[in-house]
XYZ file of C-alpha atoms in Angstrom:
630
model
C 7.505 -31.114 -9.536
C 10.451 -28.818 -9.373
C 13.260 -29.711 -6.997
C 13.999 -26.638 -4.906
C 17.390 -28.019 -3.931
C 18.474 -28.209 -7.563
C 21.454 -25.998 -8.243
C 21.692 -24.828 -4.634
C 24.514 -25.728 -2.282
C 23.237 -27.302 0.913
C 23.871 -25.110 3.943
C 25.918 -26.359 6.844
C 23.069 -26.095 9.308
C 19.308 -25.915 9.303
C 17.718 -22.646 10.344
C 14.602 -23.523 12.295
C 14.423 -20.737 14.878
C 13.839 -17.019 14.591
C 16.541 -14.578 15.676
C 14.710 -13.602 18.877
C 14.461 -17.198 20.108
C 18.022 -17.988 19.061
C 19.253 -14.992 21.043
C 17.825 -16.465 24.280
C 18.350 -20.122 23.261
C 14.682 -21.116 23.477
C 12.668 -23.525 21.350
C 10.962 -21.809 18.409
C 7.970 -22.843 16.299
C 8.481 -20.265 13.536
C 8.535 -22.971 10.841
C 5.129 -24.370 11.718
C 3.569 -20.937 12.353
C 4.677 -19.251 9.088
C 3.636 -16.713 7.855
C 2.565 -15.715 11.375
C 5.111 -14.956 14.075
C 6.295 -17.758 16.345
C 4.384 -18.258 19.575
C 6.992 -16.570 21.755
C 7.415 -13.492 19.527
C 3.651 -13.143 19.167
C 3.134 -13.324 22.939
C 5.837 -10.762 23.687
C 5.366 -8.483 20.658
C 8.849 -9.229 19.271
C 10.120 -8.979 15.712
C 10.035 -12.544 14.358
C 12.372 -13.215 11.440
C 14.720 -15.968 10.259
C 18.304 -15.113 9.336
C 20.931 -17.781 8.748
C 23.679 -15.180 9.272
C 22.422 -14.159 12.716
C 24.895 -14.432 15.590
C 23.992 -14.211 19.244
C 25.130 -11.151 21.152
C 26.400 -11.603 24.663
C 23.921 -10.142 27.138
C 26.699 -9.257 29.549
C 28.452 -7.233 26.878
C 25.237 -5.377 26.004
C 24.596 -4.481 29.659
C 28.138 -3.196 30.104
C 27.838 -1.072 26.966
C 24.514 0.418 28.108
C 26.005 1.142 31.532
C 28.889 3.027 29.953
C 26.493 5.100 27.825
C 24.346 5.998 30.840
C 27.391 7.056 32.854
C 28.625 9.158 29.947
C 25.277 10.938 29.604
C 25.145 11.626 33.336
C 28.632 13.109 33.273
C 27.751 15.361 30.347
C 24.565 16.592 31.980
C 26.345 17.355 35.234
C 28.544 19.881 33.408
C 25.588 21.648 31.735
C 24.382 24.937 33.203
C 20.823 26.290 32.916
C 22.172 29.133 30.740
C 23.748 26.747 28.251
C 20.587 24.645 28.041
C 18.392 27.707 27.389
C 20.836 29.014 24.802
C 20.796 25.699 22.987
C 17.003 25.568 22.918
C 16.799 29.052 21.457
C 18.362 27.928 18.182
C 16.043 24.962 17.642
C 13.953 25.580 14.482
C 10.255 25.997 14.932
C 9.413 23.305 12.374
C 8.191 23.232 8.790
C 5.446 25.774 9.389
C 8.076 28.496 9.640
C 9.277 27.863 6.095
C 5.997 27.065 4.356
C 4.398 29.572 2.054
C 1.122 31.161 3.020
C -0.857 28.833 0.755
C 0.825 25.471 1.478
C -1.361 24.660 4.446
C -0.721 21.888 6.907
C -3.685 20.255 8.588
C -3.470 22.654 11.509
C -3.300 25.681 9.192
C -6.207 24.477 7.069
C -8.719 24.250 9.912
C -8.897 27.539 11.839
C -12.462 27.588 13.166
C -13.696 30.913 14.455
C -17.487 30.405 14.440
C -18.056 28.843 17.854
C -20.073 31.769 19.218
C -22.334 31.862 16.158
C -22.848 28.100 15.722
C -22.316 26.473 19.127
C -25.986 25.513 19.320
C -26.306 24.425 15.698
C -26.395 20.783 14.549
C -26.008 19.021 11.204
C -27.832 15.872 10.146
C -27.559 13.106 7.563
C -30.406 10.646 7.697
C -31.088 9.874 11.346
C -27.622 10.960 12.466
C -27.446 14.393 14.098
C -24.116 15.925 15.137
C -23.654 19.049 17.216
C -20.936 21.643 16.916
C -18.571 20.000 19.403
C -18.741 16.587 17.713
C -18.284 18.010 14.218
C -15.388 20.167 15.415
C -13.722 17.139 16.995
C -14.078 15.095 13.801
C -12.747 17.905 11.618
C -9.732 18.344 13.869
C -9.185 14.567 13.745
C -9.230 14.778 9.932
C -6.885 17.766 9.947
C -4.401 15.959 12.176
C -4.427 12.526 10.522
C -5.616 12.912 6.926
C -5.220 16.394 5.518
C -1.458 16.233 4.941
C -1.936 13.261 2.611
C -4.359 15.236 0.443
C -3.863 19.003 0.964
C -6.317 20.218 -1.661
C -8.723 22.471 0.289
C -8.734 26.187 0.884
C -8.693 27.282 4.507
C -11.825 26.489 6.542
C -12.868 28.903 9.282
C -16.550 28.054 9.688
C -18.303 24.695 10.015
C -21.573 26.107 8.760
C -19.889 27.602 5.693
C -18.136 24.300 4.968
C -21.438 22.429 5.146
C -23.584 24.945 3.285
C -21.114 25.299 0.402
C -21.262 21.575 -0.407
C -22.885 18.992 1.902
C -21.331 16.102 -0.064
C -17.794 17.311 0.654
C -18.713 18.041 4.272
C -20.053 14.549 4.950
C -17.311 12.846 2.935
C -14.698 14.451 5.188
C -16.627 13.489 8.326
C -17.076 9.873 7.196
C -13.367 9.506 6.495
C -12.654 10.858 9.974
C -15.224 8.473 11.502
C -13.885 5.327 9.852
C -10.949 4.862 12.278
C -12.101 7.180 15.061
C -12.089 5.573 18.543
C -15.357 7.264 19.539
C -17.311 7.935 16.328
C -16.641 4.819 14.217
C -20.311 3.770 14.536
C -21.346 6.899 12.618
C -19.701 5.513 9.490
C -22.190 2.636 9.355
C -25.125 4.757 10.488
C -24.654 7.219 7.633
C -23.920 4.672 4.874
C -27.362 4.622 3.269
C -28.171 8.378 3.471
C -24.661 9.177 2.267
C -25.158 6.906 -0.732
C -28.340 8.808 -1.617
C -26.534 12.127 -1.227
C -23.745 10.920 -3.487
C -26.208 9.640 -6.088
C -28.030 12.971 -6.192
C -24.747 14.744 -6.910
C -23.672 12.349 -9.656
C -26.878 12.106 -11.691
C -26.688 15.796 -12.660
C -24.001 17.888 -14.310
C -21.288 18.733 -11.813
C -20.949 22.509 -11.526
C -19.250 22.745 -8.135
C -15.522 22.067 -7.842
C -16.115 20.871 -4.274
C -17.963 17.832 -5.642
C -14.782 16.883 -7.496
C -12.819 17.282 -4.283
C -15.304 15.061 -2.465
C -14.838 12.331 -5.094
C -11.067 12.582 -4.794
C -11.280 12.153 -1.010
C -13.711 9.269 -1.528
C -11.193 7.469 -3.735
C -8.289 7.852 -1.300
C -9.758 6.150 1.765
C -12.200 3.279 2.403
C -15.370 5.327 2.535
C -18.019 3.710 0.338
C -19.389 0.902 2.457
C -18.466 -2.399 4.050
C -18.270 -4.415 0.841
C -15.936 -4.165 -2.111
C -18.849 -4.173 -4.550
C -19.931 -0.871 -3.001
C -16.572 0.816 -3.541
C -16.404 1.794 -7.226
C -13.449 4.149 -6.759
C -12.215 3.732 -10.342
C -15.584 4.832 -11.743
C -15.804 7.766 -9.348
C -12.280 8.768 -10.279
C -13.246 8.818 -13.953
C -16.152 11.143 -13.156
C -13.836 13.419 -11.161
C -11.186 13.579 -13.894
C -13.718 14.277 -16.660
C -15.552 16.915 -14.623
C -12.252 18.571 -13.737
C -11.234 18.794 -17.387
C -14.661 20.136 -18.313
C -14.254 22.874 -15.692
C -10.757 23.663 -16.943
C -8.791 22.579 -13.883
C -6.179 21.127 -16.208
C -5.567 24.560 -17.725
C -3.121 27.096 -16.347
C -5.801 29.803 -16.482
C -9.407 28.526 -16.788
C -11.434 30.646 -19.157
C -14.900 31.945 -18.410
C -17.443 30.251 -20.667
C -20.921 31.507 -21.377
C -23.637 29.744 -19.310
C -25.286 28.452 -22.484
C -22.209 26.315 -23.136
C -22.261 24.615 -19.715
C -20.229 27.434 -18.249
C -21.996 27.678 -14.898
C -18.994 26.338 -13.074
C -17.649 27.984 -9.950
C -14.019 27.098 -10.664
C -13.128 30.802 -10.466
C -13.973 30.739 -6.771
C -11.026 28.421 -6.172
C -7.657 29.751 -5.121
C -4.793 29.017 -7.507
C -3.346 26.701 -4.870
C -6.534 24.669 -4.498
C -7.002 24.449 -8.271
C -3.466 23.153 -8.812
C -3.601 20.676 -5.949
C -7.028 19.302 -6.879
C -5.999 18.601 -10.455
C -2.719 16.996 -9.401
C -4.612 14.848 -6.877
C -6.970 13.699 -9.655
C -3.961 12.571 -11.677
C -2.284 10.827 -8.756
C -5.259 8.816 -7.526
C -6.301 7.972 -11.086
C -2.872 6.483 -11.804
C -2.766 4.649 -8.462
C -6.098 2.995 -9.164
C -5.133 2.109 -12.746
C -1.922 0.458 -11.529
C -3.793 -1.606 -8.952
C -6.548 -2.692 -11.335
C -4.276 -3.160 -14.345
C -6.186 -0.784 -16.652
C -4.869 2.128 -18.754
C -4.576 5.433 -16.840
C -6.973 8.266 -17.607
C -4.165 10.766 -18.287
C -1.239 9.478 -20.330
C -0.563 11.620 -23.431
C 2.812 13.441 -23.631
C 1.054 16.825 -23.658
C -0.927 15.966 -20.519
C 2.145 14.650 -18.697
C 4.198 17.732 -19.593
C 1.414 20.025 -18.411
C 1.107 18.082 -15.153
C 4.844 18.356 -14.585
C 4.679 22.117 -15.101
C 1.754 22.435 -12.696
C 3.556 20.361 -10.059
C 6.525 22.723 -10.235
C 4.441 25.803 -9.492
C 5.769 27.597 -6.377
C 2.526 27.115 -4.425
C 2.701 23.309 -4.690
C 4.468 21.718 -1.677
C 7.780 20.207 -2.706
C 7.025 16.741 -1.323
C 3.760 16.664 -3.299
C 5.629 17.679 -6.447
C 8.013 14.727 -6.013
C 5.019 12.448 -5.488
C 3.572 13.645 -8.807
C 6.917 13.122 -10.563
C 7.032 9.517 -9.340
C 3.493 8.998 -10.608
C 4.376 10.595 -13.934
C 7.256 8.155 -14.377
C 4.833 5.276 -13.766
C 2.575 6.491 -16.576
C 5.511 7.070 -18.915
C 6.951 3.583 -18.595
C 3.473 2.018 -18.660
C 2.860 3.716 -21.993
C 6.331 2.888 -23.347
C 6.022 -0.812 -22.522
C 2.531 -1.133 -23.980
C 2.089 -3.087 -27.210
C 4.673 -5.368 -28.833
C 8.084 -4.861 -27.247
C 11.055 -7.165 -27.877
C 13.347 -8.410 -25.113
C 16.138 -5.959 -25.915
C 13.803 -2.956 -25.855
C 12.112 -4.128 -22.669
C 15.493 -4.523 -20.973
C 16.646 -1.093 -22.118
C 13.460 0.613 -20.984
C 13.599 -1.165 -17.625
C 17.108 0.149 -16.970
C 16.200 3.618 -18.243
C 13.143 4.127 -16.054
C 14.764 2.445 -13.067
C 17.569 5.008 -13.326
C 15.052 7.832 -13.708
C 13.388 6.821 -10.461
C 16.778 6.681 -8.739
C 17.535 10.174 -10.049
C 14.445 11.510 -8.271
C 15.805 10.204 -4.982
C 19.207 11.761 -5.615
C 17.726 15.104 -6.674
C 15.418 15.467 -3.656
C 17.253 13.567 -0.925
C 17.116 16.656 1.316
C 13.329 16.407 1.623
C 13.050 12.627 1.238
C 10.640 10.926 3.613
C 9.450 7.370 4.336
C 6.223 8.088 2.458
C 8.118 9.116 -0.679
C 10.412 6.122 -0.292
C 7.444 3.737 -0.160
C 5.886 5.294 -3.269
C 9.210 5.132 -5.127
C 9.649 1.461 -4.217
C 6.083 0.780 -5.328
C 6.788 2.436 -8.675
C 9.865 0.250 -9.127
C 7.953 -2.893 -8.254
C 5.297 -2.084 -10.837
C 8.030 -1.454 -13.431
C 9.608 -4.870 -12.805
C 6.193 -6.540 -12.778
C 5.232 -4.836 -16.036
C 8.425 -6.069 -17.697
C 7.692 -9.609 -16.509
C 4.209 -9.353 -18.007
C 5.505 -7.940 -21.307
C 8.071 -10.689 -21.864
C 5.662 -13.451 -20.757
C 3.218 -12.600 -23.535
C 5.473 -14.349 -26.030
C 7.627 -17.395 -25.193
C 10.366 -16.116 -27.490
C 10.696 -12.986 -25.346
C 11.048 -15.083 -22.209
C 13.869 -17.065 -23.816
C 15.424 -13.881 -25.166
C 15.387 -12.223 -21.751
C 16.857 -15.340 -20.129
C 19.679 -15.523 -22.685
C 20.345 -11.803 -22.339
C 20.941 -12.178 -18.596
C 22.441 -15.673 -18.615
C 25.792 -14.290 -17.440
C 24.195 -12.130 -14.748
C 20.853 -13.534 -13.468
C 20.700 -10.801 -10.826
C 19.565 -8.397 -13.560
C 16.396 -10.349 -14.308
C 13.269 -8.348 -13.374
C 12.125 -10.892 -10.767
C 15.538 -10.667 -9.075
C 15.799 -6.885 -9.397
C 12.456 -6.480 -7.695
C 13.454 -8.427 -4.579
C 15.203 -5.499 -2.802
C 12.335 -3.138 -3.643
C 9.667 -5.522 -2.323
C 11.632 -6.219 0.844
C 12.386 -2.531 1.469
C 8.768 -1.528 0.885
C 7.461 -3.996 3.453
C 10.229 -3.015 5.870
C 9.434 0.690 5.592
C 5.695 0.202 6.112
C 6.352 -2.088 9.069
C 8.711 0.498 10.530
C 6.049 3.214 10.222
C 3.604 0.921 11.978
C 6.003 0.346 14.860
C 6.382 4.101 15.279
C 2.600 4.465 15.751
C 0.870 3.968 19.125
C -0.499 0.431 19.468
C -2.140 0.689 22.873
C -5.881 0.179 22.802
C -6.524 3.126 25.160
C -4.732 5.585 22.880
C -6.394 7.194 19.844
C -5.185 5.479 16.665
C -2.678 7.536 14.723
C 0.023 7.178 12.119
C -0.017 4.621 9.351
C -3.523 3.325 10.073
C -4.876 6.560 8.574
C -2.748 6.440 5.410
C -4.548 6.365 2.032
C -5.440 2.869 0.892
C -2.871 2.818 -1.927
C -0.089 2.431 0.663
C -1.630 -0.821 1.898
C -2.153 -1.972 -1.669
C 1.575 -1.523 -2.249
C 2.288 -3.877 0.658
C -0.047 -6.482 -0.864
C 1.664 -5.959 -4.222
C 5.073 -6.475 -2.594
C 3.865 -9.721 -0.998
C 2.636 -10.892 -4.405
C 6.008 -10.070 -5.938
C 7.852 -12.037 -3.251
C 5.565 -15.011 -3.847
C 6.297 -14.709 -7.551
C 10.013 -14.672 -6.722
C 9.726 -17.831 -4.619
C 7.477 -19.703 -7.050
C 9.400 -18.991 -10.273
C 12.950 -18.725 -8.994
C 13.733 -22.082 -7.309
C 17.465 -21.683 -7.919
C 17.735 -18.439 -5.966
C 20.269 -18.294 -3.184
C 19.349 -19.411 0.306
C 19.829 -15.869 1.614
C 17.443 -14.393 -0.956
C 14.799 -17.016 -0.250
C 15.097 -16.444 3.494
C 14.781 -12.714 2.877
C 11.600 -13.165 0.837
C 9.995 -15.585 3.302
C 10.937 -13.401 6.272
C 9.291 -10.329 4.759
C 6.129 -12.205 3.807
C 6.004 -12.960 7.523
C 6.614 -9.275 8.290
C 3.722 -8.255 6.028
C 1.468 -10.797 7.707
C 2.440 -9.407 11.110
C 1.916 -5.855 9.820
C -1.713 -6.507 8.868
C -2.273 -8.535 12.041
C -0.999 -5.769 14.330
C -3.882 -3.290 14.073
C -6.176 -3.542 17.102
C -9.824 -3.629 16.104
C -8.986 -3.541 12.385
C -11.122 -6.355 11.004
C -10.319 -5.426 7.421
C -6.582 -5.638 8.134
C -7.057 -9.018 9.830
C -8.781 -10.306 6.697
C -5.802 -9.280 4.593
C -3.547 -11.241 6.961
C -5.823 -14.259 6.491
C -5.593 -13.899 2.716
C -1.774 -13.812 2.868
C -1.837 -16.907 5.064
C -4.025 -18.854 2.633
C -1.823 -17.884 -0.323
C 1.322 -18.821 1.592
C -0.032 -22.224 2.578
C -0.750 -23.031 -1.082
C 2.432 -21.510 -2.515
C 4.342 -23.863 -4.804
C 7.529 -23.584 -6.806
C 7.771 -24.674 -10.407
C 9.999 -22.898 -12.894
C 8.101 -24.508 -15.778
C 4.557 -23.772 -14.660
C 2.148 -24.975 -17.339
C -0.899 -23.057 -16.087
C -2.126 -20.150 -18.169
C -0.797 -16.884 -16.704
C -2.815 -13.680 -16.565
C -1.358 -11.302 -19.170
C -4.065 -8.715 -19.851
C -3.783 -6.647 -16.653
C -0.467 -4.863 -17.349
C 1.796 -4.858 -14.282
C -1.073 -6.000 -12.051
C -1.130 -9.295 -13.970
C 1.469 -10.610 -11.528
C -0.921 -10.164 -8.611
C -3.883 -11.675 -10.478
C -1.676 -14.587 -11.506
C -0.478 -15.280 -7.950
C -4.070 -15.241 -6.686
C -5.194 -17.592 -9.434
C -2.392 -20.106 -8.906
C -2.202 -20.281 -5.127
C -5.669 -19.702 -3.741
C -6.112 -23.466 -3.272
C -7.263 -26.357 -5.493
C -10.853 -26.371 -4.255
C -11.327 -22.692 -5.010
C -10.060 -22.393 -8.549
C -12.527 -20.674 -10.814
C -14.198 -23.365 -12.873
C -12.039 -26.030 -11.260
C -13.064 -29.351 -9.738
C -11.874 -31.663 -7.020
C -9.268 -33.157 -9.344
C -7.535 -29.819 -9.982
C -3.901 -29.824 -8.916
C -1.374 -27.109 -8.230
C 1.830 -27.964 -10.010
C 5.195 -27.546 -8.385
C 6.776 -28.319 -5.049
C 5.659 -26.805 -1.741
C 7.855 -23.917 -0.675
C 9.114 -24.400 2.844
C 11.635 -22.664 5.052
C 13.692 -25.883 4.931
C 12.869 -26.822 1.336
C 16.421 -26.109 0.185
C 17.832 -27.979 3.204
C 15.895 -31.217 3.041
C 13.496 -32.060 0.242
C 12.084 -35.560 0.172
C 12.545 -37.411 -3.091
C 8.959 -38.600 -2.882
C 7.683 -35.045 -3.312
C 9.610 -34.298 -6.492
C 7.029 -35.739 -8.843
C 3.944 -36.244 -6.691
C 0.840 -34.144 -7.440
C -0.787 -32.158 -4.695
C -3.314 -34.882 -4.004
C -0.517 -37.299 -3.073
C 1.411 -34.874 -0.882
C 0.876 -35.019 2.857
C -0.434 -31.609 3.870
C 1.350 -32.000 7.198
C 4.738 -31.899 5.468
C 4.407 -28.209 4.590
C 5.465 -25.506 7.018
C 2.357 -23.583 5.985
C 0.099 -26.561 6.464
C 1.039 -28.358 9.683
C -0.733 -31.561 10.610
C -4.475 -31.119 10.792
C -4.454 -27.651 9.241
C -5.803 -28.582 5.812
C -9.215 -29.542 7.170
C -9.231 -26.466 9.404
C -8.611 -24.294 6.359
C -11.603 -25.822 4.610
C -13.800 -25.169 7.630
C -13.076 -21.447 7.817
C -12.995 -20.939 4.058
C -16.536 -19.514 3.955
C -15.671 -16.988 6.661
C -12.568 -15.979 4.753
C -14.537 -15.457 1.562
C -16.905 -13.113 3.366
C -13.951 -11.365 4.945
C -12.243 -10.791 1.623
C -15.491 -9.425 0.237
C -15.082 -6.696 2.823
C -11.456 -6.045 1.879
C -11.776 -2.653 0.215
C -8.272 -2.551 -1.260
C -8.794 -5.441 -3.677
C -10.778 -5.310 -6.888
C -13.761 -7.580 -7.468
C -11.933 -9.206 -10.379
C -9.000 -10.074 -8.150
C -11.224 -11.516 -5.485
C -13.251 -13.573 -7.950
C -9.979 -14.925 -9.292
C -8.864 -15.702 -5.771
C -12.027 -17.408 -4.548
C -15.285 -18.473 -6.141
C -17.650 -15.853 -4.714
């Protein structure tokens, strides 16, 4: 086993308490509860993290400072007149809608229903589910408010009946997405699962002539919308159908040509606005690349000519600027994925890593005026995949690993696993911050990050996997870096545990907990790594190594996980008896992730966890089968 204390200076004191408990000088059980929050922070909804550099702040000083600020504000307000307040409010901008072009619709601009008088008594049905005008209108407005801005590909809708009659598949796809997290209509998602599947099948078995079918598939691939089990969510296959149908219709062309009906030219692409055509094709590219990154398969669109054409389309004046930046980030992902494919030596891999890392930074510098947390998260995800891809490339040949190590011997901070630490930490921090800005009360309608497309949540899982890779293969990292990684694994666990009524999120938290409890550190791991899934190989590899000895695919009861358990205090005190002992000889109670009595409890709920992960719609079947025998 690897000694985690090797090469690391012992700290002066042992950090056993989180910052919140240390602030009030109370006993803390953060070590035994990891990756969950300590009991006190969990009970009071506090941010639970461990920081050896934390220093208590005097409460008396904080109260005096707040008192001074309140007095200052009161004095300033007392000198304000009603005229000055009204004058100040008159110069406040009206918001982004005042600067948007006529075609760059927001959710509120997209849905402008004006057919109430004509359709107030009409209803729409799918299977045994019947919805009246008021219910459909409420769901559409819920979609417009929470979902449309993430995927602004539709032309303006003014009539519910027209939206349904033009393409029932698109109509019901939108409604099902809106139902999935709706506080009042979530039961409709399950009720319409079987009839929706039949509707989808009828649209896919024939040639696709309607562009709205492509849009429905794109929406379907963005959000969990295909059923309760992962095996019923073939988003990658649907995305391939959407991309191929879009190219056949000519959506990838600047000006689609009219083709005679005899040559499969009965497409209605010419009914689309230029805006909708551009946005639909760009959305096909974006979701296709996102899925390929997660699954570790080659992207559908990757040739230089295709990427140049996509860049030109994204820069059209009718494309919202934030969406254009999103496409540019995605384009960089495809470019470096293609460049690092095949046989690449250590020097070339290092050069390309620095080149594309700088290119991603240049995007931030060029568009900092419109930068947003969503763009930041996608940029950090792109960087993480770049570092992961480089790790996979150099691990394919032992000589490349040695070459990379020698290249950075004088500066280990430039190694990909070390470079990715800030990106993984920042990504988790940004997603957690977005979650904290969303209402959490059960009586309030869910809003904010809970409605984000599923690739955002996949990025959090990817960041957790990268941090586990950092901890398991980098035992000589500094104490501060290891604390940072462990603290943000905890943050990710708390993030997925914080959604009320979100069973799928709770299952992800359980998966992180199981991986954390089995995490080991061994710089010279002899197990066969996964190398055939591009940058996603890192995630597959983490799942294969740390899902637990009893659940290894093809394993038996004698299977061991090599390496030493990673603990919050592993670099502070590490028993000599655990340096060479296999897992079977290690007391499970000695691990912070496996307190006394927990190992048997884990075995007892393992079957429930397997079923839960089968419902986790953001993980591929291959990943799950690698993680547990299902």
